[in-house]
Coordinates of C-alpha atoms in Angstrom, one line a residue:
Chain A
M646 CA 28.9 -7.3 -0.1
S647 CA 28.3 -9.5 2.9
I648 CA 25.5 -8.8 5.4
R649 CA 26.0 -9.5 9.1
I650 CA 22.8 -9.4 11.2
A651 CA 23.5 -9.7 15.0
Q652 CA 20.9 -9.9 17.7
I653 CA 18.3 -7.9 15.8
D654 CA 14.9 -7.8 17.6
K655 CA 11.7 -5.9 17.2
T656 CA 8.5 -5.5 19.2
Y657 CA 5.3 -3.7 18.0
G658 CA 3.4 -2.5 21.0
R659 CA 2.9 -5.8 22.8
T660 CA 3.5 -8.1 19.9
R661 CA 7.0 -9.6 19.6
A662 CA 7.7 -9.4 15.9
L663 CA 11.3 -10.6 16.0
E664 CA 13.2 -12.6 18.7
P665 CA 16.9 -11.7 18.6
I666 CA 18.1 -12.9 15.3
D667 CA 21.6 -13.7 14.0
L668 CA 22.2 -14.2 10.3
D669 CA 25.4 -14.1 8.2
I670 CA 25.0 -13.6 4.5
H671 CA 28.1 -14.1 2.3
D672 CA 29.1 -11.8 -0.5
G673 CA 27.1 -12.7 -3.6
E674 CA 24.8 -15.1 -1.8
L675 CA 21.1 -15.3 -2.7
I676 CA 19.1 -15.9 0.5
G677 CA 15.4 -16.7 0.9
L678 CA 13.5 -15.8 4.0
L679 CA 10.7 -18.3 4.1
G680 CA 7.8 -18.5 6.5
P681 CA 4.1 -18.1 6.9
S682 CA 2.5 -14.7 7.3
G683 CA 3.3 -13.1 10.6
S684 CA 6.6 -15.0 10.9
G685 CA 8.6 -11.8 11.0
K686 CA 10.3 -12.3 7.6
T687 CA 9.1 -9.0 6.1
T688 CA 9.9 -7.1 9.3
L689 CA 13.5 -8.5 9.2
L690 CA 13.8 -7.5 5.5
R691 CA 12.6 -4.0 6.2
I692 CA 14.9 -3.6 9.1
V693 CA 17.9 -4.6 6.9
A694 CA 16.6 -2.1 4.3
G695 CA 16.3 0.6 7.0
L696 CA 12.6 1.1 6.4
E697 CA 12.0 0.0 10.0
Q698 CA 14.2 0.5 13.0
A699 CA 15.2 -2.5 15.1
D700 CA 14.8 -2.2 18.9
G701 CA 18.3 -3.7 19.4
G702 CA 21.2 -5.4 17.6
T703 CA 23.5 -4.4 14.8
I704 CA 23.6 -4.7 11.0
H705 CA 26.8 -4.6 9.0
F706 CA 27.2 -4.4 5.3
G707 CA 30.7 -5.7 4.8
E708 CA 32.7 -3.7 7.4
R709 CA 30.3 -0.8 7.4
D710 CA 28.0 -0.6 10.4
V711 CA 24.7 0.5 9.0
T712 CA 22.5 0.0 12.1
H713 CA 21.8 3.7 12.4
V714 CA 22.4 4.7 8.8
H715 CA 19.3 6.2 7.1
V716 CA 17.7 4.2 4.3
R717 CA 18.7 6.9 1.9
E718 CA 22.4 6.3 2.6
R719 CA 22.4 2.5 3.0
R720 CA 22.9 1.8 -0.7
I721 CA 20.3 -0.9 -1.0
G722 CA 18.0 -1.8 -3.8
F723 CA 14.4 -2.7 -2.7
V724 CA 11.8 -4.4 -4.7
F725 CA 8.3 -4.2 -3.4
Q726 CA 5.6 -6.9 -3.6
H727 CA 3.2 -4.7 -5.6
Y728 CA 6.1 -3.1 -7.5
A729 CA 5.5 0.5 -6.1
L730 CA 6.4 2.0 -9.5
F731 CA 5.9 5.7 -9.8
R732 CA 2.6 5.6 -11.7
H733 CA 2.8 9.0 -13.2
M734 CA 6.3 8.5 -14.7
S735 CA 7.3 6.6 -17.8
V736 CA 9.3 3.4 -17.5
F737 CA 12.4 5.3 -18.4
D738 CA 11.8 7.9 -15.7
N739 CA 11.1 5.3 -13.1
V740 CA 14.5 3.6 -13.8
A741 CA 16.2 7.0 -14.0
F742 CA 14.7 8.3 -10.7
G743 CA 17.5 7.2 -8.4
L744 CA 20.2 8.6 -10.8
H745 CA 18.3 11.9 -11.0
A746 CA 18.0 12.1 -7.2
L747 CA 21.7 11.9 -6.7
P748 CA 23.4 15.1 -5.3
R749 CA 24.5 17.3 -8.2
A750 CA 28.2 16.5 -7.6
Q751 CA 27.7 12.7 -8.1
R752 CA 24.9 12.9 -10.7
P753 CA 25.9 11.6 -14.1
S754 CA 25.2 13.8 -17.1
S755 CA 21.8 13.3 -18.8
G756 CA 23.6 11.5 -21.6
E757 CA 25.2 9.0 -19.2
I758 CA 21.9 8.6 -17.4
R759 CA 20.2 7.8 -20.7
T760 CA 22.9 5.2 -21.6
R761 CA 22.7 3.6 -18.2
V762 CA 18.9 3.4 -18.1
M763 CA 18.8 1.9 -21.6
Q764 CA 21.4 -0.7 -20.5
L765 CA 19.2 -1.6 -17.6
L766 CA 16.1 -1.8 -19.7
E767 CA 18.0 -4.0 -22.1
M768 CA 18.9 -6.3 -19.3
V769 CA 15.3 -6.7 -18.2
K770 CA 14.3 -7.0 -21.8
L771 CA 12.1 -3.9 -21.8
S772 CA 13.9 -1.6 -24.2
D773 CA 10.9 -1.1 -26.3
F774 CA 8.8 -0.1 -23.4
A775 CA 10.8 2.9 -22.2
A776 CA 8.1 5.4 -23.0
R777 CA 5.2 3.4 -21.6
Y778 CA 3.5 4.1 -18.3
P779 CA 3.4 1.4 -15.5
A780 CA -0.4 0.9 -15.9
Q781 CA 0.2 -0.1 -19.6
L782 CA 2.4 -3.0 -18.6
S783 CA 1.6 -6.5 -17.3
G784 CA 2.4 -7.5 -13.8
G785 CA 5.6 -9.4 -14.8
Q786 CA 6.8 -6.4 -16.9
Q787 CA 6.2 -4.0 -14.0
Q788 CA 8.2 -6.2 -11.6
R789 CA 11.1 -6.2 -14.1
V790 CA 10.9 -2.4 -14.3
A791 CA 11.0 -2.4 -10.4
L792 CA 14.1 -4.6 -10.5
A793 CA 15.9 -2.4 -13.1
R794 CA 15.0 0.6 -11.0
A795 CA 16.4 -1.0 -7.8
L796 CA 19.6 -2.0 -9.6
A797 CA 20.2 1.4 -11.3
L798 CA 22.3 2.7 -8.4
K799 CA 24.4 -0.5 -8.2
P800 CA 23.3 -1.1 -4.7
D801 CA 25.5 -3.1 -2.2
V802 CA 22.6 -5.4 -1.5
L803 CA 19.3 -6.2 -3.2
L804 CA 16.3 -6.8 -1.1
L805 CA 13.1 -8.2 -2.5
D806 CA 9.7 -8.4 -0.6
E807 CA 7.6 -11.2 -2.0
P808 CA 8.8 -10.2 -5.4
F809 CA 6.6 -12.6 -7.4
G810 CA 3.7 -12.9 -4.9
A811 CA 1.2 -10.9 -7.0
L812 CA 1.9 -12.8 -10.3
D813 CA 0.3 -15.8 -11.8
A814 CA 2.0 -19.2 -11.6
K815 CA 3.5 -19.2 -15.1
V816 CA 4.9 -15.7 -15.1
R817 CA 6.3 -16.4 -11.6
Q818 CA 8.2 -19.4 -12.9
E819 CA 9.7 -17.4 -15.8
L820 CA 10.7 -14.5 -13.6
R821 CA 12.3 -16.8 -11.0
R822 CA 14.5 -18.5 -13.6
W823 CA 15.3 -15.1 -15.0
L824 CA 16.3 -13.7 -11.6
R825 CA 18.4 -16.7 -11.0
H826 CA 20.3 -16.1 -14.3
L827 CA 20.6 -12.4 -13.5
H828 CA 22.1 -13.2 -10.1
E829 CA 24.6 -15.6 -11.6
E830 CA 25.6 -12.9 -14.0
L831 CA 25.8 -9.9 -11.7
H832 CA 26.4 -11.6 -8.4
F833 CA 24.7 -9.1 -6.1
T834 CA 24.2 -10.1 -2.5
S835 CA 20.5 -10.6 -2.2
L836 CA 17.8 -11.3 0.4
F837 CA 14.3 -12.0 -0.6
V838 CA 11.1 -12.8 1.3
T839 CA 8.6 -15.4 0.2
H840 CA 5.9 -17.6 1.7
D841 CA 6.2 -20.0 -1.2
Q842 CA 8.5 -22.9 -0.3
E843 CA 9.0 -23.9 -3.9
E844 CA 10.2 -20.5 -4.7
A845 CA 12.5 -20.4 -1.8
L846 CA 14.0 -23.8 -2.6
E847 CA 14.4 -23.1 -6.3
L848 CA 16.0 -19.6 -6.0
S849 CA 18.1 -19.6 -2.8
D850 CA 21.6 -20.6 -2.1
R851 CA 20.5 -20.9 1.5
V852 CA 17.0 -20.7 3.0
V853 CA 16.1 -19.1 6.3
V854 CA 12.9 -20.7 7.6
M855 CA 11.1 -18.4 10.1
S856 CA 8.1 -18.7 12.3
N857 CA 6.7 -16.5 15.1
G858 CA 9.6 -14.1 14.9
R859 CA 12.2 -16.9 15.3
V860 CA 14.7 -18.6 12.9
E861 CA 13.8 -22.3 12.7
Q862 CA 16.6 -23.4 10.4
I863 CA 19.2 -21.9 8.1
A864 CA 20.4 -24.4 5.4
T865 CA 20.8 -25.1 1.8
P866 CA 17.6 -26.2 0.1
D867 CA 18.9 -29.7 -0.2
V868 CA 19.7 -30.1 3.5
L869 CA 16.5 -28.3 4.5
Y870 CA 14.4 -30.8 2.6
R871 CA 16.3 -33.9 3.8
Q872 CA 17.2 -33.0 7.3
P873 CA 14.6 -30.6 8.6
A874 CA 15.7 -29.3 12.0
N875 CA 12.2 -29.6 13.5
R876 CA 8.6 -30.4 12.9
F877 CA 7.7 -26.9 11.8
V878 CA 10.3 -26.9 9.0
F879 CA 9.2 -30.4 7.9
E880 CA 5.6 -29.5 7.8
F881 CA 6.2 -26.1 6.1
L882 CA 8.3 -27.5 3.4
G883 CA 5.7 -29.8 1.8
E884 CA 2.7 -31.9 2.3
V885 CA 2.7 -34.2 5.3
N886 CA 0.8 -37.4 6.2
R887 CA 0.4 -38.3 9.9
L888 CA 0.3 -41.7 11.5
E889 CA -0.5 -42.0 15.2
G890 CA -0.6 -45.2 17.2
D891 CA 0.6 -47.2 20.2
V892 CA 4.1 -48.8 20.0
E893 CA 4.9 -52.0 21.6
D894 CA 8.0 -54.0 20.9
E895 CA 8.9 -51.7 18.0
L896 CA 5.6 -52.3 16.3
L897 CA 3.1 -49.5 15.9
T898 CA -0.5 -50.4 15.9
C899 CA -3.5 -48.3 15.0
G900 CA -6.8 -50.1 14.5
N901 CA -6.2 -52.9 12.0
A902 CA -3.0 -51.2 10.7
R903 CA 0.5 -52.2 11.8
V904 CA 3.9 -51.0 10.9
A905 CA 7.4 -51.9 12.2
V906 CA 9.1 -49.0 13.8
P907 CA 12.7 -50.0 14.8
E908 CA 14.3 -48.2 17.7
V909 CA 11.1 -46.5 18.9
G910 CA 10.3 -47.0 22.5
D911 CA 6.9 -48.2 23.9
G912 CA 4.0 -45.7 24.2
R913 CA 1.9 -43.4 22.0
H914 CA 3.8 -41.9 19.1
E915 CA 3.1 -39.7 16.1
L916 CA 5.1 -40.3 12.9
L917 CA 5.1 -38.2 9.7
L918 CA 5.8 -39.0 6.1
R919 CA 5.7 -37.2 2.8
P920 CA 3.4 -38.2 -0.1
H921 CA 6.3 -39.5 -2.2
E922 CA 7.5 -41.7 0.7
I923 CA 4.5 -43.9 0.2
R924 CA 4.6 -46.9 -2.1
L925 CA 1.4 -48.8 -2.9
A926 CA 1.2 -52.6 -3.3
E927 CA -1.4 -55.3 -3.8
H928 CA -0.3 -57.1 -0.7
A929 CA 0.9 -56.2 2.7
N930 CA 4.3 -57.5 3.8
D931 CA 5.4 -58.7 7.2
R932 CA 6.7 -55.2 8.2
A933 CA 3.9 -53.0 7.1
H934 CA 0.2 -53.8 7.0
L935 CA -1.6 -50.5 6.2
P936 CA -4.8 -51.1 4.2
V937 CA -6.1 -48.1 2.4
T938 CA -8.8 -47.2 -0.2
V939 CA -8.1 -44.8 -3.1
T940 CA -10.7 -42.0 -2.9
A941 CA -9.4 -39.4 -5.4
I942 CA -7.1 -39.5 -8.4
V943 CA -5.3 -36.3 -9.8
P944 CA -2.7 -36.7 -12.5
V945 CA -0.2 -33.8 -12.2
G946 CA 2.8 -33.8 -14.4
A947 CA 5.2 -36.7 -13.9
E948 CA 3.2 -38.2 -11.1
V949 CA -0.3 -39.1 -10.1
R950 CA -1.6 -37.8 -6.8
L951 CA -3.9 -40.0 -4.8
E952 CA -6.0 -39.5 -1.8
L953 CA -6.1 -42.5 0.5
E954 CA -8.6 -43.2 3.2
A955 CA -8.9 -45.8 5.9
D956 CA -10.8 -46.5 9.2
W957 CA -7.5 -46.2 11.1
L958 CA -6.7 -42.7 9.7
G959 CA -8.0 -39.5 11.2
E960 CA -7.5 -37.5 8.0
P961 CA -6.8 -38.9 4.5
W962 CA -3.3 -39.4 3.3
Q963 CA -1.9 -37.9 0.2
A964 CA 0.3 -40.2 -1.9
A965 CA 2.3 -39.5 -5.1
V966 CA 3.0 -42.5 -7.4
S967 CA 4.6 -42.7 -10.9
H968 CA 2.4 -43.2 -13.9
A969 CA 4.1 -46.6 -14.4
D970 CA 3.1 -47.8 -10.9
F971 CA -0.4 -46.3 -11.5
D972 CA -0.9 -48.3 -14.6
R973 CA 0.7 -51.5 -13.2
L974 CA -1.6 -51.5 -10.2
A975 CA -4.6 -50.5 -12.4
I976 CA -5.6 -48.0 -9.8
T977 CA -9.2 -46.8 -9.9
R978 CA -11.3 -45.0 -7.4
G979 CA -12.5 -47.3 -4.6
K980 CA -9.6 -49.7 -5.1
R981 CA -8.2 -51.3 -2.0
L982 CA -4.5 -51.4 -1.7
F983 CA -1.7 -51.5 0.9
A984 CA 0.5 -48.5 1.7
I985 CA 4.2 -49.2 2.3
P986 CA 6.2 -46.4 3.7
S987 CA 9.8 -46.0 2.6
Q988 CA 10.7 -43.6 5.4
L989 CA 9.0 -42.3 8.6
H990 CA 10.0 -39.1 10.4
R991 CA 9.8 -38.6 14.1
F992 CA 9.9 -35.2 15.8
D993 CA 8.9 -36.1 19.4
T994 CA 12.5 -36.7 20.3
A995 CA 15.1 -34.1 21.2
R996 CA 16.7 -34.6 17.7
P997 CA 14.5 -35.3 14.7
Q998 CA 14.9 -38.9 13.6
T999 CA 14.3 -40.6 10.3
L1000 CA 13.4 -44.2 10.3
A1001 CA 14.2 -46.0 7.1
P1002 CA 13.6 -49.6 7.8
S1003 CA 14.0 -51.9 4.8
F1004 CA 10.3 -52.6 4.2
Chain B
M755 CA -36.9 -9.7 -16.6
V756 CA -37.2 -6.2 -15.3
R757 CA -35.0 -5.3 -12.3
I758 CA -36.6 -3.8 -9.3
G759 CA -37.2 -0.1 -9.9
D760 CA -36.5 -0.5 -13.6
A761 CA -40.1 -0.5 -14.8
P762 CA -40.4 2.3 -17.5
R763 CA -43.2 4.1 -15.6
V764 CA -41.2 4.2 -12.3
K765 CA -38.1 5.3 -14.2
R766 CA -39.9 8.1 -16.0
L767 CA -41.6 9.3 -12.8
L768 CA -38.3 9.4 -10.8
I769 CA -36.5 11.2 -13.5
G770 CA -39.4 13.7 -13.8
I771 CA -39.4 14.4 -10.1
A772 CA -35.6 14.9 -10.1
L773 CA -35.7 17.3 -13.0
A774 CA -38.6 19.2 -11.6
L775 CA -36.9 19.7 -8.2
T776 CA -33.7 20.7 -9.8
A777 CA -35.5 23.3 -11.9
L778 CA -37.5 24.6 -9.0
F779 CA -34.7 24.8 -6.4
L780 CA -31.5 25.3 -8.4
V781 CA -32.1 26.6 -11.9
L782 CA -35.0 29.0 -11.2
P783 CA -33.2 31.0 -8.5
L784 CA -30.1 31.2 -10.6
V785 CA -32.0 32.5 -13.5
A786 CA -33.9 34.9 -11.2
I787 CA -30.6 36.4 -10.0
F788 CA -29.5 37.4 -13.5
A789 CA -33.0 38.5 -14.4
Q790 CA -33.2 40.8 -11.5
A791 CA -29.7 42.1 -12.0
L792 CA -30.4 42.9 -15.6
M793 CA -33.9 44.1 -15.0
R794 CA -33.2 47.7 -15.8
G795 CA -30.9 47.0 -18.7
I796 CA -27.2 46.5 -19.1
D797 CA -26.3 50.2 -18.5
V798 CA -27.7 50.1 -15.0
Y799 CA -25.9 46.8 -14.4
W800 CA -22.6 48.4 -15.3
H801 CA -23.4 51.5 -13.3
N802 CA -24.2 49.3 -10.2
L803 CA -21.0 47.3 -10.7
S804 CA -18.8 50.4 -10.9
D805 CA -20.3 51.8 -7.7
S806 CA -17.3 52.6 -5.5
Y807 CA -18.5 50.5 -2.5
T808 CA -19.1 47.5 -4.8
V809 CA -15.7 47.9 -6.3
A810 CA -14.2 48.1 -2.8
A811 CA -16.2 44.9 -1.8
I812 CA -14.9 43.1 -4.9
G813 CA -11.3 44.1 -4.0
L814 CA -11.6 43.0 -0.4
T815 CA -13.1 39.7 -1.4
L816 CA -10.3 39.1 -3.8
L817 CA -7.7 40.0 -1.1
V818 CA -9.3 37.6 1.4
T819 CA -9.4 34.8 -1.1
L820 CA -5.8 35.4 -2.3
L821 CA -4.6 35.1 1.3
T822 CA -6.9 32.3 2.4
V823 CA -6.3 29.8 -0.4
P824 CA -2.5 29.6 -0.2
V825 CA -2.6 29.3 3.6
N826 CA -5.2 26.5 3.6
L827 CA -3.4 24.8 0.7
I828 CA -0.2 24.5 2.7
F829 CA -2.0 23.8 5.9
G830 CA -4.2 21.1 4.3
V831 CA -1.3 19.3 2.6
F832 CA 0.7 19.4 5.8
L833 CA -2.2 18.0 7.9
A834 CA -3.0 15.3 5.4
W835 CA 0.6 14.3 5.2
L836 CA 0.8 14.2 9.0
V837 CA -2.3 12.1 9.5
T838 CA -1.7 9.6 6.7
R839 CA 2.0 9.1 7.0
F840 CA 2.7 9.0 10.7
E841 CA 1.4 7.1 13.6
F842 CA 1.2 9.2 16.8
P843 CA -1.0 9.3 19.8
G844 CA -4.0 11.6 19.1
R845 CA -3.9 11.0 15.4
R846 CA -7.6 10.0 15.3
L847 CA -8.5 12.9 17.5
L848 CA -6.8 15.3 15.1
Q849 CA -8.7 13.8 12.2
T850 CA -11.9 14.5 14.0
L851 CA -10.8 18.0 15.0
I852 CA -10.3 18.9 11.3
D853 CA -14.0 18.7 10.9
I854 CA -14.9 21.3 13.5
P855 CA -15.2 24.2 11.1
F856 CA -17.7 22.1 9.2
A857 CA -19.6 21.1 12.3
V858 CA -20.1 24.4 14.0
S859 CA -22.2 27.2 12.6
P860 CA -19.9 29.9 11.0
V861 CA -21.6 32.6 13.1
V862 CA -20.4 30.8 16.2
A863 CA -16.9 30.7 14.7
G864 CA -17.1 34.5 14.1
L865 CA -18.2 35.1 17.7
V866 CA -15.3 33.0 19.0
Y867 CA -12.9 35.2 17.1
L868 CA -14.7 38.3 18.4
L869 CA -14.2 36.9 21.9
L870 CA -10.5 36.3 21.4
Y871 CA -9.4 39.3 19.4
G872 CA -12.1 41.9 20.1
R873 CA -11.4 45.0 22.1
N874 CA -12.7 43.4 25.3
G875 CA -11.4 40.0 24.3
W876 CA -8.7 37.9 25.8
L877 CA -6.0 39.0 23.3
G878 CA -7.8 42.2 22.4
G879 CA -6.3 44.4 25.1
W880 CA -2.7 43.4 24.2
L881 CA -3.3 43.8 20.5
D882 CA -5.0 47.2 21.1
S883 CA -2.0 48.5 23.2
H884 CA 0.3 47.5 20.3
D885 CA -2.0 49.3 17.8
I886 CA -2.9 46.1 15.9
Q887 CA -6.4 45.9 14.7
I888 CA -7.8 42.5 13.8
M889 CA -11.5 42.8 14.4
F890 CA -13.6 45.0 12.1
A891 CA -10.7 45.1 9.7
W892 CA -9.4 42.8 6.9
P893 CA -7.1 40.6 9.1
G894 CA -10.2 39.5 11.1
I895 CA -12.0 38.7 7.9
V896 CA -9.1 36.7 6.7
L897 CA -8.8 34.8 10.0
A898 CA -12.4 33.9 10.0
T899 CA -12.4 32.8 6.4
I900 CA -9.3 30.7 7.0
F901 CA -11.0 29.0 9.9
V902 CA -14.2 28.3 7.9
T903 CA -12.4 26.9 4.9
C904 CA -9.5 25.0 6.4
P905 CA -11.0 21.5 6.2
F906 CA -11.5 21.4 2.4
V907 CA -8.0 20.6 1.2
A908 CA -7.3 18.1 4.0
R909 CA -10.6 16.4 3.6
E910 CA -10.0 15.9 -0.1
L911 CA -6.4 14.6 0.4
I912 CA -6.7 12.3 3.4
P913 CA -8.9 9.5 1.9
L914 CA -6.9 9.6 -1.3
M915 CA -3.5 9.5 0.4
Q916 CA -4.7 6.7 2.7
A917 CA -5.8 4.7 -0.3
Q918 CA -2.6 5.3 -2.1
G919 CA -0.4 4.2 0.8
A920 CA 3.2 5.1 1.2
R921 CA 4.9 2.4 -1.0
E922 CA 5.9 4.8 -3.7
E923 CA 7.4 7.1 -1.2
E924 CA 9.3 4.2 0.4
A925 CA 10.6 3.2 -3.0
A926 CA 11.8 6.7 -3.6
V927 CA 13.6 6.9 -0.3
T928 CA 15.4 3.6 -1.0
L929 CA 16.5 5.2 -4.2
G930 CA 18.2 8.0 -2.2
A931 CA 15.7 10.8 -2.7
S932 CA 15.4 13.6 -0.1
G933 CA 12.1 14.4 1.6
W934 CA 11.6 17.4 -0.6
T935 CA 12.4 15.5 -3.8
I936 CA 9.9 12.8 -2.7
F937 CA 7.2 15.3 -2.1
R938 CA 7.8 17.2 -5.3
R939 CA 8.3 14.3 -7.7
V940 CA 6.3 11.4 -6.2
T941 CA 3.6 12.6 -3.8
L942 CA 2.5 15.9 -5.4
P943 CA 1.9 14.4 -8.9
K944 CA -0.2 11.6 -7.2
I945 CA -2.4 14.1 -5.3
R946 CA -2.5 16.9 -7.9
H947 CA -6.1 16.4 -8.9
A948 CA -7.5 16.1 -5.4
L949 CA -5.4 19.1 -4.3
L950 CA -6.8 21.2 -7.1
Y951 CA -10.3 20.2 -6.3
G952 CA -9.7 21.1 -2.7
V953 CA -8.4 24.5 -3.7
I954 CA -11.5 25.1 -5.9
L955 CA -13.8 24.3 -3.0
T956 CA -11.7 26.5 -0.6
N957 CA -11.9 29.3 -3.1
A958 CA -15.6 29.0 -3.6
R959 CA -16.3 29.1 0.1
A960 CA -13.8 31.9 0.8
V961 CA -15.5 34.1 -1.8
G962 CA -19.0 33.3 -0.5
E963 CA -18.6 33.1 3.2
F964 CA -21.2 35.2 5.0
G965 CA -21.9 34.1 8.6
A966 CA -18.4 34.2 10.2
V967 CA -17.4 37.2 8.2
S968 CA -20.5 39.2 9.1
V969 CA -19.7 38.9 12.8
V970 CA -16.1 40.0 12.6
A971 CA -16.4 42.6 9.8
G972 CA -18.6 45.2 11.4
A973 CA -20.1 46.1 8.1
I974 CA -18.2 49.3 7.3
R975 CA -19.2 50.3 3.8
G976 CA -16.3 50.5 1.4
Q977 CA -13.9 49.1 4.1
T978 CA -14.9 45.8 5.6
N979 CA -17.7 44.7 3.3
T980 CA -17.0 41.6 1.3
L981 CA -19.3 40.8 -1.6
P982 CA -21.8 38.7 0.3
L983 CA -22.0 41.4 3.0
Q984 CA -22.4 44.0 0.3
V985 CA -25.3 42.1 -1.2
E986 CA -27.1 42.0 2.1
Q987 CA -26.6 45.7 2.8
L988 CA -27.7 46.8 -0.6
Y989 CA -30.8 44.6 -0.3
Q990 CA -31.6 46.2 3.1
D991 CA -31.3 49.6 1.5
Y992 CA -34.1 48.6 -0.9
N993 CA -31.6 48.6 -3.8
T994 CA -32.8 45.4 -5.2
V995 CA -31.1 45.7 -8.5
G996 CA -27.8 46.7 -6.9
A997 CA -28.0 43.7 -4.6
F998 CA -28.7 41.3 -7.4
T999 CA -25.9 42.8 -9.5
S1000 CA -23.4 41.9 -6.7
A1001 CA -25.2 38.6 -6.3
S1002 CA -24.8 37.9 -10.0
L1003 CA -21.1 38.2 -9.6
L1004 CA -21.1 35.6 -6.8
A1005 CA -23.3 33.4 -8.9
L1006 CA -21.0 33.7 -11.9
L1007 CA -18.1 32.7 -9.7
A1008 CA -20.0 29.7 -8.5
L1009 CA -20.8 28.7 -12.1
L1010 CA -17.1 29.0 -13.0
T1011 CA -16.2 26.9 -10.0
L1012 CA -18.6 24.2 -11.0
A1013 CA -17.3 24.3 -14.6
A1014 CA -13.8 23.9 -13.3
K1015 CA -14.8 21.0 -11.1
A1016 CA -16.6 19.3 -13.9
A1017 CA -13.7 19.8 -16.2
L1018 CA -11.4 18.3 -13.6
E1019 CA -13.6 15.3 -13.1
W1020 CA -14.0 14.8 -16.8
R1021 CA -10.2 14.8 -17.2
A1022 CA -9.7 12.4 -14.4
A1023 CA -12.3 10.1 -15.9
R1024 CA -10.6 10.2 -19.2
R1025 CA -7.3 9.4 -17.7
E1026 CA -8.9 6.4 -16.0
T1027 CA -10.2 5.0 -19.2
A1028 CA -7.0 5.8 -21.1
T1029 CA -4.9 3.5 -18.8

């Protein structure tokens, strides 16, 4: 079922938690709300759930106006960050809770409830754990129980608040993949909150980036990464290196460092680039002369992360190079090399600009 | 390496002092009560117990307790729910007000009730003209006891419910549960132990309350004497054995309360380690 959020806003006392927000979620879409803490993402999620009341605006599930519908009747499934399982009930009873709470007329027979619960536990691969209590399960298992519980009533929309936030990295990865599969299988419309950009990019069909109660950008992960709408989005979506200097005749100078910046006017400018947008070389070329010293080496997976320092840099740069380049250049700590940017990003103009000069 | 305060001599000395003080101030008086009560033998003990005034006092004490405990159980749960689940102006003030019965002397509480409901009191005239007697009768005793014991349940529940938060309740409401279902199936099982503990304390205090009750009861033998009042009166009549017989009942009740409390704590500890 689609969700249409129109002009939803919220103020707590004197703090503006949400500026008026518009968001259309298509049927079957998996949407990530991404932002730092205090950005209003959880507030928005809880308003969609009905756990908080908005000050103004409307929410529709499909054609149904749910703005003033009580949580109980909204037909949502909600998964909490810390699972919020009923600690005194077995896994089975947790999942069956919603079915048992139905009015007598709609309540399935206990046989049907049993079948349905066992199906759900099968789906989250916890059939053998039906009689256990939440405290006897690992964090990942508890979160799967919470998910099965939320899906038991076949909700119109599934809402997840930092669903994997309390789990360790490996379990998180597994659960993400698993949720993705489950979503592909069942096609529920889903909205989830996260502060982890990797999680948002990996799981979402589209990502809503929020800060200070505002929506900064709504886009597919691909577009978000390549065409960030503004500096906040760019900085939030990954590590960023800064280069500040004076531009004269399309040449930026900063101490003894120089780099060509086509189509940039004269004056003081700040340019940004990602770690993987830095190439290292033995020699400078005529368009980029950026001498750096390698001060730290961290091999991580397919790449080697380097920390680069220089007199002309305020704070060190982070660079990511392939193992092949690392070996070819025989990089060691203290080695002096030249950085050659493949792209530079500029956010001090009305529209963000990416400079990709052929260095 | 010996930690500070861990030297064997210091340890033994501290344990010795603690044991000696416990024996002197707690165990010895308790033993004395039973020794005095049974001084003239078991027959006299039974005779004293079956004295009609004592029987009446036991009955009244039971009545007061039976009325007080349920009232304060409901009131305490309601108050704890209100204070921990809702934000409203005056919430902190209310939390402080809950402690008033602990803070003021019970005698003062009794006097206030006398001022309100007594014959010359603010409501007394009206009550009198409608032939309702509160002071110097069991309703007054019940009211005073309710006042004195009302913080126990709420005081047990509030910190627990604050620590537990409302996430499970929120989860239940997203699953379509009604308020009553949430209370019965989610909240109540979570607070069961603390609630029971609060009830035990309320019960102990309701049975043993002296100060407030003595002001509002008027000490009418066989009618408005609760057990603690009966003890005092017997003692003033120089009936030491009789006084200690009644006192032994109260002491027995206290011991039962302690046992119940210990059992609860033991069970709770076992649950903790089991999970």
